[in-house]
């Protein structure tokens, strides 16, 4: 394999991204889209956030301690949990804490499996590996858990008569919503499983692109991408299962009846 | 407030208790309920609907639509939580009985017939797949008799439940409830979607069902055929309650 080097982007080169912003702004102005302000603000935030993340990661990688890695993942999970609770129009109240527990435990579990058994860096919590991996796990677990809980509430709302009929016949809350939970889990897992089928054909995934740009051998990048694809399907499955396990009982009152305020929409 | 968990063995205890009470010649008081009725004028001082169901007894709740008859049935089935309710099943307050156990003893049958994906047979025996009823075995014998009495062909058992007409589905739901053998049936307009012959058949079926010891019915209906054939205490909601 020919050794390739990453082509560095200097500050002066980065200035020329202005051309891209200028083009985007031009289109917004031409069609009077009213997006100019958002674009500028977005550009500013993009530069600021990514620069901070770059420096933060550099520090995390240089320290490279297990406690720091655990803490960083927890902070990422907290932000992810906040995003998750905003993306569920069907769920009348979705505490951040539940989303956080589901996301954090999924990330720790899946990241540990990937690091300990597959990638096996030394030390096993090598932050250069574990932090980016955890980020990808989180991103996909968020879409998994939001899809599953939103679907569960939607299904229960539209099948409330069936649920109550089952309760009337002596079903436990679990038995009463069991079929709906299956639907919810299926909806959470389907997108990642479908993406397994088309990956590489329709598009080359972002991480693989990044690795190739970073000078990695495409064959090696593909191996990493295989791990990532299977890891994120697993994350979506585990995350939605944990969240639904934690929250299905919240559909019911203490007296095992369907909660009446489920039928009010909050959007 | 520790809930009592019934297991298969407690069926025997209940039977023993029934035998004891039969020896003493006491009429079995199956259910006592006192349910506050929402009155739109005066929320501070609710009126109460007091019901006592003895073995073999029928109570019909009458009154115009929207007066809260269904809510009363749902409250008794513990599907609605209403503050201020007091209910006792054979002397045990409802808080001491697990909700699922309570609901299978005091079974609510909604007005809209609810069937699940699968054949009619699977639907009728669906309750027996629940953990609570695992120790009971369904018996096809009564189902066949019930089908015949309710003018349904036996071949309906193999049909896809979701293809039934509303009238057929209503009768299948009734059969499913009867086969589960609750003590009290809470019937919400059981004959609403049926023709005259089927309404009579339902009424006769209910009478037959009641003739077995320790069973009662609380029903909501507008159907005079039903109240005529299955006579019971008639309570008109919406008027001042005097029972």
Coordinates of C-alpha atoms in Angstrom, one line a residue:
Chain A
X1 CA 0.0 0.0 0.0
X2 CA 1.4 3.4 -0.8
X3 CA 1.7 5.5 2.3
X4 CA -0.5 8.5 2.1
X5 CA -0.5 11.6 4.2
X6 CA -3.3 13.7 5.4
X7 CA -3.4 17.0 3.4
X8 CA -3.5 19.7 6.1
X9 CA -5.8 22.7 5.8
X10 CA -4.2 25.8 7.0
X11 CA -6.0 28.8 8.4
X12 CA -5.5 30.8 5.2
X13 CA -6.9 27.9 3.2
X14 CA -9.9 27.7 5.5
X15 CA -10.7 31.3 4.7
X16 CA -11.6 30.2 1.2
X17 CA -14.6 28.3 2.5
X18 CA -16.0 31.8 2.3
X19 CA -16.5 31.1 -1.4
X20 CA -19.0 28.3 -0.5
X21 CA -20.8 30.5 2.0
X22 CA -20.9 33.3 -0.6
X23 CA -22.5 31.0 -3.1
X24 CA -25.1 29.7 -0.7
X25 CA -25.9 33.3 0.4
X26 CA -26.2 34.3 -3.3
X27 CA -28.8 31.7 -3.9
X28 CA -30.7 32.8 -0.8
X29 CA -30.6 36.4 -2.0
X30 CA -31.5 35.5 -5.5
X31 CA -34.7 33.7 -4.5
X32 CA -35.4 35.9 -1.5
X33 CA -35.4 32.9 0.8
X34 CA -34.8 34.9 3.9
X35 CA -32.1 32.5 5.0
X36 CA -29.2 34.9 5.0
X37 CA -29.3 35.6 8.7
X38 CA -29.6 31.9 9.6
X39 CA -26.8 31.1 7.2
X40 CA -24.4 33.6 8.7
X41 CA -25.3 32.6 12.3
X42 CA -25.1 28.9 11.3
X43 CA -21.7 29.4 9.7
X44 CA -20.4 31.2 12.8
X45 CA -21.7 28.5 15.1
X46 CA -20.4 25.7 12.9
X47 CA -16.8 27.2 12.9
X48 CA -17.0 27.9 16.6
X49 CA -18.4 24.6 17.7
X50 CA -16.2 22.5 15.6
X51 CA -13.1 24.4 16.6
X52 CA -14.0 24.0 20.2
X53 CA -14.7 20.3 19.7
X54 CA -11.3 20.0 17.9
X55 CA -9.4 21.5 20.8
X56 CA -11.5 19.6 23.3
X57 CA -10.8 16.3 21.6
X58 CA -7.1 17.1 21.3
X59 CA -7.0 17.6 25.1
X60 CA -9.1 14.4 25.8
X61 CA -6.8 12.4 23.5
X62 CA -3.7 13.7 25.2
X63 CA -5.0 13.0 28.7
X64 CA -6.5 9.6 27.7
X65 CA -7.9 8.6 31.0
X66 CA -10.8 6.2 31.6
X67 CA -12.7 8.6 33.9
X68 CA -12.5 11.4 31.3
X69 CA -13.8 9.1 28.6
X70 CA -16.7 8.0 30.8
X71 CA -17.5 11.6 31.7
X72 CA -17.3 12.8 28.1
X73 CA -19.7 10.1 26.9
X74 CA -22.1 11.0 29.8
X75 CA -22.1 14.7 28.7
X76 CA -22.7 13.7 25.0
X77 CA -25.5 11.4 26.1
X78 CA -27.1 14.2 28.1
X79 CA -27.2 16.5 25.0
X80 CA -28.5 13.6 22.9
X81 CA -31.2 13.0 25.5
X82 CA -32.3 16.6 25.3
X83 CA -32.5 16.4 21.5
X84 CA -34.4 13.1 21.7
X85 CA -37.2 14.5 24.0
X86 CA -37.9 17.3 21.5
X87 CA -38.3 14.9 18.6
X88 CA -41.3 13.0 19.8
X89 CA -44.6 14.8 18.9
X90 CA -46.8 11.9 20.1
X91 CA -45.3 11.6 23.6
X92 CA -47.0 14.0 25.9
X93 CA -44.3 13.9 28.5
X94 CA -40.9 12.3 27.9
X95 CA -38.5 13.0 30.8
X96 CA -34.9 13.7 29.7
X97 CA -33.7 11.4 32.5
X98 CA -35.3 8.3 30.9
X99 CA -33.8 9.1 27.5
X100 CA -30.5 9.8 29.2
X101 CA -30.5 6.4 31.0
X102 CA -31.4 4.6 27.8
X103 CA -28.8 6.4 25.7
X104 CA -25.9 6.3 28.2
X105 CA -26.3 2.6 29.0
X106 CA -26.6 1.7 25.4
X107 CA -23.5 3.7 24.5
X108 CA -21.4 2.3 27.4
X109 CA -22.5 -1.3 26.6
X110 CA -22.0 -1.2 22.8
X111 CA -18.8 0.9 22.9
X112 CA -17.3 -1.5 25.5
X113 CA -18.2 -4.5 23.3
X114 CA -16.7 -2.9 20.2
X115 CA -13.5 -1.7 21.9
X116 CA -12.9 -4.8 24.0
X117 CA -13.7 -7.6 21.5
X118 CA -13.3 -6.1 18.1
X119 CA -10.9 -3.1 17.8
X120 CA -8.9 -4.0 21.0
X121 CA -6.8 -0.9 21.3
X122 CA -4.3 -0.5 24.1
X123 CA -5.5 0.7 26.6
X124 CA -8.9 -0.6 25.8
X125 CA -10.5 2.8 26.6
X126 CA -8.2 4.6 24.1
X127 CA -10.1 7.8 23.7
X128 CA -9.1 8.3 20.1
X129 CA -11.1 5.2 19.3
X130 CA -13.8 5.1 22.0
X131 CA -15.0 8.8 21.9
X132 CA -15.8 8.9 18.1
X133 CA -17.3 5.5 18.3
X134 CA -19.5 6.5 21.2
X135 CA -20.6 9.6 19.2
X136 CA -21.7 7.4 16.3
X137 CA -23.5 5.0 18.6
X138 CA -25.3 7.9 20.3
X139 CA -26.4 9.5 17.1
X140 CA -28.0 6.4 15.9
X141 CA -29.4 5.4 19.3
X142 CA -31.1 8.8 19.4
X143 CA -33.0 8.2 16.2
X144 CA -33.8 4.6 17.4
X145 CA -35.2 5.6 20.7
X146 CA -37.2 8.6 19.4
X147 CA -38.7 6.4 16.6
X148 CA -39.6 3.7 19.0
X149 CA -41.2 5.7 21.8
X150 CA -43.0 8.0 19.4
X151 CA -44.4 5.0 17.5
X152 CA -45.3 3.3 20.8
X153 CA -47.4 6.2 22.0
X154 CA -48.9 6.7 18.6
X155 CA -49.9 3.0 18.4
X156 CA -51.3 2.9 21.9
X157 CA -53.3 6.1 21.1
X158 CA -54.8 4.6 17.9
X159 CA -55.3 1.2 19.4
X160 CA -56.5 2.2 22.8
X161 CA -59.7 0.2 22.5
X162 CA -57.8 -3.0 21.9
X163 CA -55.5 -2.2 24.8
X164 CA -58.5 -1.6 27.1
X165 CA -60.2 -4.8 25.8
X166 CA -57.1 -6.8 26.8
X167 CA -56.9 -5.1 30.2
X168 CA -60.6 -5.9 30.7
X169 CA -59.9 -9.6 30.1
X170 CA -57.2 -9.6 32.8
X171 CA -54.1 -8.6 30.8
X172 CA -51.2 -7.1 32.6
X173 CA -50.0 -3.7 31.3
X174 CA -47.1 -5.6 29.5
X175 CA -49.5 -8.1 27.9
X176 CA -51.9 -5.3 26.9
X177 CA -49.3 -3.4 24.9
X178 CA -47.0 -6.3 23.9
X179 CA -48.0 -6.3 20.2
X180 CA -47.7 -2.5 20.0
X181 CA -44.2 -2.7 21.6
X182 CA -43.2 -5.1 18.9
X183 CA -44.4 -2.6 16.3
X184 CA -42.5 0.2 18.0
X185 CA -39.2 -1.8 18.2
X186 CA -39.6 -2.8 14.6
X187 CA -39.9 0.8 13.5
X188 CA -36.8 1.7 15.4
X189 CA -34.7 -1.1 14.0
X190 CA -35.9 -1.1 10.4
X191 CA -34.0 2.0 9.2
X192 CA -30.6 0.8 10.4
X193 CA -31.2 -2.7 9.0
X194 CA -32.2 -1.3 5.7
X195 CA -29.1 0.8 5.6
X196 CA -27.1 -2.3 6.0
X197 CA -28.4 -3.4 2.6
X198 CA -27.6 -0.3 0.6
X199 CA -24.4 0.9 2.3
X200 CA -21.6 1.5 -0.2
X201 CA -24.0 1.3 -3.2
X202 CA -26.1 4.4 -2.7
X203 CA -23.4 6.4 -0.8
X204 CA -20.1 6.0 0.9
X205 CA -20.7 6.7 4.6
X206 CA -19.3 9.8 6.2
X207 CA -16.9 8.0 8.5
X208 CA -15.4 6.0 5.6
X209 CA -15.1 9.2 3.5
X210 CA -13.4 10.9 6.5
X211 CA -10.9 8.1 6.9
X212 CA -10.1 8.0 3.2
X213 CA -9.6 11.8 3.2
X214 CA -7.5 11.3 6.3
X215 CA -5.2 9.1 4.3
X216 CA -6.4 5.6 5.3
X217 CA -6.3 2.7 3.0
X218 CA -9.9 2.3 1.6
X219 CA -9.8 -1.4 2.4
X220 CA -9.0 -0.7 6.0
X221 CA -11.7 2.1 6.0
X222 CA -14.2 -0.4 4.7
X223 CA -13.4 -2.8 7.6
X224 CA -14.0 0.0 10.1
X225 CA -17.2 0.9 8.3
X226 CA -18.5 -2.7 8.6
X227 CA -17.9 -2.5 12.4
X228 CA -19.6 0.8 12.5
X229 CA -22.7 -0.3 10.5
X230 CA -23.3 -3.3 12.7
X231 CA -22.6 -1.4 15.8
X232 CA -25.2 1.3 15.0
X233 CA -27.9 -1.3 14.2
X234 CA -27.2 -2.9 17.5
X235 CA -27.3 0.5 19.2
X236 CA -30.7 1.3 17.8
X237 CA -32.0 -2.0 18.9
X238 CA -30.5 -2.0 22.4
X239 CA -31.4 1.7 23.0
X240 CA -35.0 1.4 22.0
X241 CA -35.4 -1.8 24.0
X242 CA -34.1 -0.2 27.1
X243 CA -36.2 3.0 26.7
X244 CA -39.4 1.1 26.0
X245 CA -38.7 -1.2 28.9
X246 CA -38.3 1.8 31.1
X247 CA -41.2 3.8 29.9
X248 CA -44.1 1.4 28.8
X249 CA -45.4 1.4 32.3
X250 CA -45.8 5.1 32.1
X251 CA -48.7 4.6 29.7
X252 CA -50.7 3.2 32.6
X253 CA -51.9 4.6 35.9
X254 CA -51.0 3.0 39.2
X255 CA -54.3 1.1 38.9
X256 CA -53.1 -0.5 35.6
X257 CA -55.6 1.5 33.5
X258 CA -54.5 3.5 30.4
X259 CA -53.5 7.0 31.4
X260 CA -56.3 9.4 30.3
X261 CA -54.0 12.3 29.3
X262 CA -52.4 10.1 26.6
X263 CA -55.2 11.2 24.4
X264 CA -54.3 14.8 24.5
X265 CA -51.8 15.8 21.8
X266 CA -49.1 18.1 22.9
X267 CA -48.1 19.4 19.5
Chain B
X1 CA -52.8 -1.4 51.0
X2 CA -50.9 -4.6 50.1
X3 CA -52.6 -6.0 47.0
X4 CA -53.8 -9.6 47.3
X5 CA -52.3 -11.7 44.5
X6 CA -54.6 -14.6 43.6
X7 CA -53.1 -17.7 42.2
X8 CA -54.7 -20.9 41.0
X9 CA -55.1 -22.2 44.5
X10 CA -57.2 -19.3 45.5
X11 CA -60.0 -20.6 43.2
X12 CA -60.5 -23.4 45.7
X13 CA -60.7 -21.0 48.6
X14 CA -63.3 -19.0 46.8
X15 CA -65.2 -22.2 46.1
X16 CA -65.1 -23.2 49.8
X17 CA -66.3 -19.8 50.8
X18 CA -69.2 -20.1 48.3
X19 CA -70.1 -23.5 49.8
X20 CA -70.0 -22.0 53.3
X21 CA -72.2 -19.2 52.4
X22 CA -74.6 -21.5 50.6
X23 CA -75.0 -23.5 53.8
X24 CA -75.9 -20.4 55.7
X25 CA -78.5 -19.5 53.1
X26 CA -77.1 -16.1 52.6
X27 CA -77.8 -14.3 49.3
X28 CA -74.3 -13.6 47.8
X29 CA -73.5 -10.0 47.8
X30 CA -71.1 -9.9 44.9
X31 CA -70.4 -6.3 44.5
X32 CA -71.0 -3.0 46.3
X33 CA -70.2 0.2 44.6
X34 CA -70.6 3.8 45.4
X35 CA -69.6 6.0 42.4
X36 CA -69.7 9.8 42.4
X37 CA -71.5 11.2 39.4
X38 CA -70.1 14.3 37.8
X39 CA -72.8 16.9 37.9
X40 CA -72.2 19.8 35.6
X41 CA -73.9 22.3 37.9
X42 CA -72.3 21.5 41.2
X43 CA -68.8 20.0 41.3
X44 CA -68.4 20.5 45.0
X45 CA -71.2 18.2 46.1
X46 CA -71.4 15.2 43.9
X47 CA -74.3 12.8 44.0
X48 CA -73.4 9.1 44.4
X49 CA -74.7 6.1 42.5
X50 CA -74.9 3.3 45.0
X51 CA -75.2 -0.2 43.6
X52 CA -75.4 -3.6 45.2
X53 CA -75.3 -6.6 43.0
X54 CA -76.4 -9.9 44.5
X55 CA -76.1 -13.3 42.8
X56 CA -78.5 -13.5 39.9
X57 CA -79.3 -9.8 39.9
X58 CA -79.4 -7.5 36.9
X59 CA -79.1 -3.7 37.0
X60 CA -79.9 -1.6 33.9
X61 CA -78.5 1.9 33.7
X62 CA -80.8 4.0 31.6
X63 CA -80.8 7.7 30.6
X64 CA -80.1 9.9 27.6
X65 CA -76.8 9.7 25.7
X66 CA -73.9 11.5 27.2
X67 CA -75.1 11.3 30.8
X68 CA -72.2 9.2 31.8
X69 CA -73.5 5.6 31.8
X70 CA -70.4 4.3 30.0
X71 CA -68.2 6.1 32.5
X72 CA -70.0 4.4 35.4
X73 CA -69.3 1.0 33.8
X74 CA -65.7 1.9 33.1
X75 CA -65.2 3.1 36.6
X76 CA -66.5 -0.1 38.0
X77 CA -64.1 -2.0 35.7
X78 CA -61.3 0.3 37.0
X79 CA -60.6 1.5 33.5
X80 CA -61.3 5.1 34.6
X81 CA -60.0 6.4 37.8
X82 CA -62.6 8.5 39.6
X83 CA -61.7 10.0 43.0
X84 CA -64.2 9.2 45.7
X85 CA -65.1 5.7 44.4
X86 CA -65.6 3.0 46.9
X87 CA -66.2 -0.6 45.7
X88 CA -66.1 -4.0 47.3
X89 CA -66.1 -7.4 45.8
X90 CA -67.4 -9.9 48.2
X91 CA -66.5 -7.6 51.0
X92 CA -62.9 -6.9 49.9
X93 CA -62.2 -3.3 48.9
X94 CA -61.0 -2.9 45.4
X95 CA -57.6 -1.5 46.4
X96 CA -56.8 -4.9 47.9
X97 CA -57.5 -6.7 44.7
X98 CA -55.0 -6.6 41.8
X99 CA -56.6 -4.7 38.9
X100 CA -56.2 -7.4 36.4
X101 CA -57.8 -9.9 38.7
X102 CA -60.6 -7.4 39.4
X103 CA -61.2 -6.8 35.7
X104 CA -61.4 -10.5 34.9
X105 CA -64.0 -11.0 37.7
X106 CA -65.9 -7.9 36.8
X107 CA -65.7 -7.9 33.0
X108 CA -66.4 -4.8 30.9
X109 CA -67.7 -5.4 27.4
X110 CA -67.4 -2.2 25.4
X111 CA -70.2 -1.1 23.0
X112 CA -67.8 -1.1 20.1
X113 CA -66.9 -4.8 19.6
X114 CA -63.1 -5.2 19.7
X115 CA -61.6 -8.1 17.9
X116 CA -57.9 -8.8 17.2
X117 CA -56.0 -10.0 14.2
X118 CA -56.5 -13.7 13.8
X119 CA -59.3 -16.1 13.4
X120 CA -62.5 -15.9 15.4
X121 CA -61.5 -19.0 17.4
X122 CA -58.2 -17.3 18.4
X123 CA -60.1 -14.3 19.4
X124 CA -62.5 -16.2 21.7
X125 CA -59.7 -18.0 23.4
X126 CA -57.3 -15.0 23.5
X127 CA -58.0 -14.3 27.2
X128 CA -56.8 -17.8 28.0
X129 CA -53.4 -16.9 26.7
X130 CA -52.9 -14.3 29.4
X131 CA -50.8 -15.1 32.4
X132 CA -53.7 -14.5 34.8
X133 CA -55.8 -17.2 33.1
X134 CA -53.0 -19.6 32.3
X135 CA -54.2 -22.2 34.7
X136 CA -57.7 -22.4 33.2
X137 CA -58.4 -24.4 30.1
X138 CA -60.9 -23.2 27.6
X139 CA -63.8 -25.5 26.7
X140 CA -65.0 -25.5 23.2
X141 CA -68.4 -27.1 24.3
X142 CA -70.0 -23.9 25.6
X143 CA -68.7 -21.9 22.6
X144 CA -70.6 -24.2 20.2
X145 CA -73.8 -23.9 22.2
X146 CA -73.4 -20.1 22.5
X147 CA -72.8 -19.8 18.7
X148 CA -75.9 -21.8 18.0
X149 CA -78.0 -19.8 20.5
X150 CA -76.9 -16.5 19.0
X151 CA -77.6 -17.6 15.4
X152 CA -74.0 -17.8 14.4
X153 CA -72.7 -20.8 12.2
X154 CA -70.0 -22.9 13.7
X155 CA -67.9 -22.2 10.6
X156 CA -67.5 -18.6 11.8
X157 CA -64.8 -19.8 14.1
X158 CA -62.4 -20.2 11.2
X159 CA -63.1 -16.8 9.7
X160 CA -60.7 -13.9 9.9
X161 CA -62.0 -11.9 12.8
X162 CA -61.5 -8.5 11.1
X163 CA -63.9 -9.5 8.3
X164 CA -66.9 -9.8 10.6
X165 CA -69.9 -7.4 10.4
X166 CA -70.4 -5.3 13.5
X167 CA -73.4 -7.4 14.5
X168 CA -71.4 -10.6 14.2
X169 CA -68.4 -9.1 16.0
X170 CA -70.6 -7.9 18.9
X171 CA -72.0 -11.4 19.5
X172 CA -68.4 -12.9 19.2
X173 CA -67.2 -10.4 21.8
X174 CA -70.1 -11.4 24.1
X175 CA -69.2 -15.1 23.7
X176 CA -65.6 -14.3 24.5
X177 CA -66.7 -12.6 27.7
X178 CA -69.1 -15.4 28.7
X179 CA -66.5 -18.1 28.1
X180 CA -64.1 -16.3 30.4
X181 CA -66.8 -16.8 33.1
X182 CA -66.6 -13.5 35.1
X183 CA -68.8 -13.0 38.1
X184 CA -70.2 -9.7 36.9
X185 CA -70.7 -8.6 33.3
X186 CA -70.6 -4.9 32.6
X187 CA -72.4 -4.7 29.3
X188 CA -72.3 -1.5 27.4
X189 CA -75.3 -1.5 25.0
X190 CA -74.8 -5.2 24.1
X191 CA -77.6 -5.2 21.5
X192 CA -76.9 -1.8 19.9
X193 CA -75.9 -3.2 16.5
X194 CA -78.2 -6.2 16.4
X195 CA -81.6 -7.0 14.7
X196 CA -84.6 -8.0 16.7
X197 CA -84.1 -11.7 16.6
X198 CA -80.5 -11.4 17.7
X199 CA -81.4 -9.0 20.4
X200 CA -83.9 -11.6 21.8
X201 CA -81.3 -14.3 21.5
X202 CA -78.8 -12.2 23.4
X203 CA -81.3 -11.5 26.2
X204 CA -82.1 -15.2 26.5
X205 CA -78.4 -16.1 26.5
X206 CA -77.9 -13.6 29.4
X207 CA -80.7 -15.1 31.4
X208 CA -79.3 -18.6 30.9
X209 CA -75.8 -17.3 31.9
X210 CA -77.3 -15.7 35.1
X211 CA -78.9 -18.9 36.1
X212 CA -75.5 -20.3 37.2
X213 CA -74.7 -19.4 40.7
X214 CA -73.0 -16.1 41.7
X215 CA -73.4 -14.1 38.6
X216 CA -74.7 -10.7 38.0
X217 CA -75.0 -8.1 35.3
X218 CA -74.7 -4.3 35.2
X219 CA -75.7 -3.0 31.8
X220 CA -76.3 0.1 29.9
X221 CA -79.0 -0.1 27.3
X222 CA -81.7 1.8 25.3
X223 CA -83.2 -1.5 24.1
X224 CA -86.6 -2.3 25.5
X225 CA -86.5 -5.8 24.1
X226 CA -83.5 -6.5 26.2
X227 CA -84.8 -5.0 29.4
X228 CA -88.1 -6.8 28.7
X229 CA -86.7 -10.3 28.4
X230 CA -83.9 -9.8 31.0
X231 CA -85.7 -7.8 33.7
X232 CA -83.7 -6.0 36.3
X233 CA -83.5 -3.0 38.5
X234 CA -83.7 0.0 36.3
X235 CA -81.8 3.1 37.3
X236 CA -82.3 6.3 35.4
X237 CA -79.2 8.4 35.4
X238 CA -79.7 12.1 35.1
X239 CA -82.6 12.3 37.5
X240 CA -82.1 12.7 41.3
X241 CA -81.0 9.3 42.4
X242 CA -83.1 7.4 44.8
X243 CA -82.3 3.8 45.2

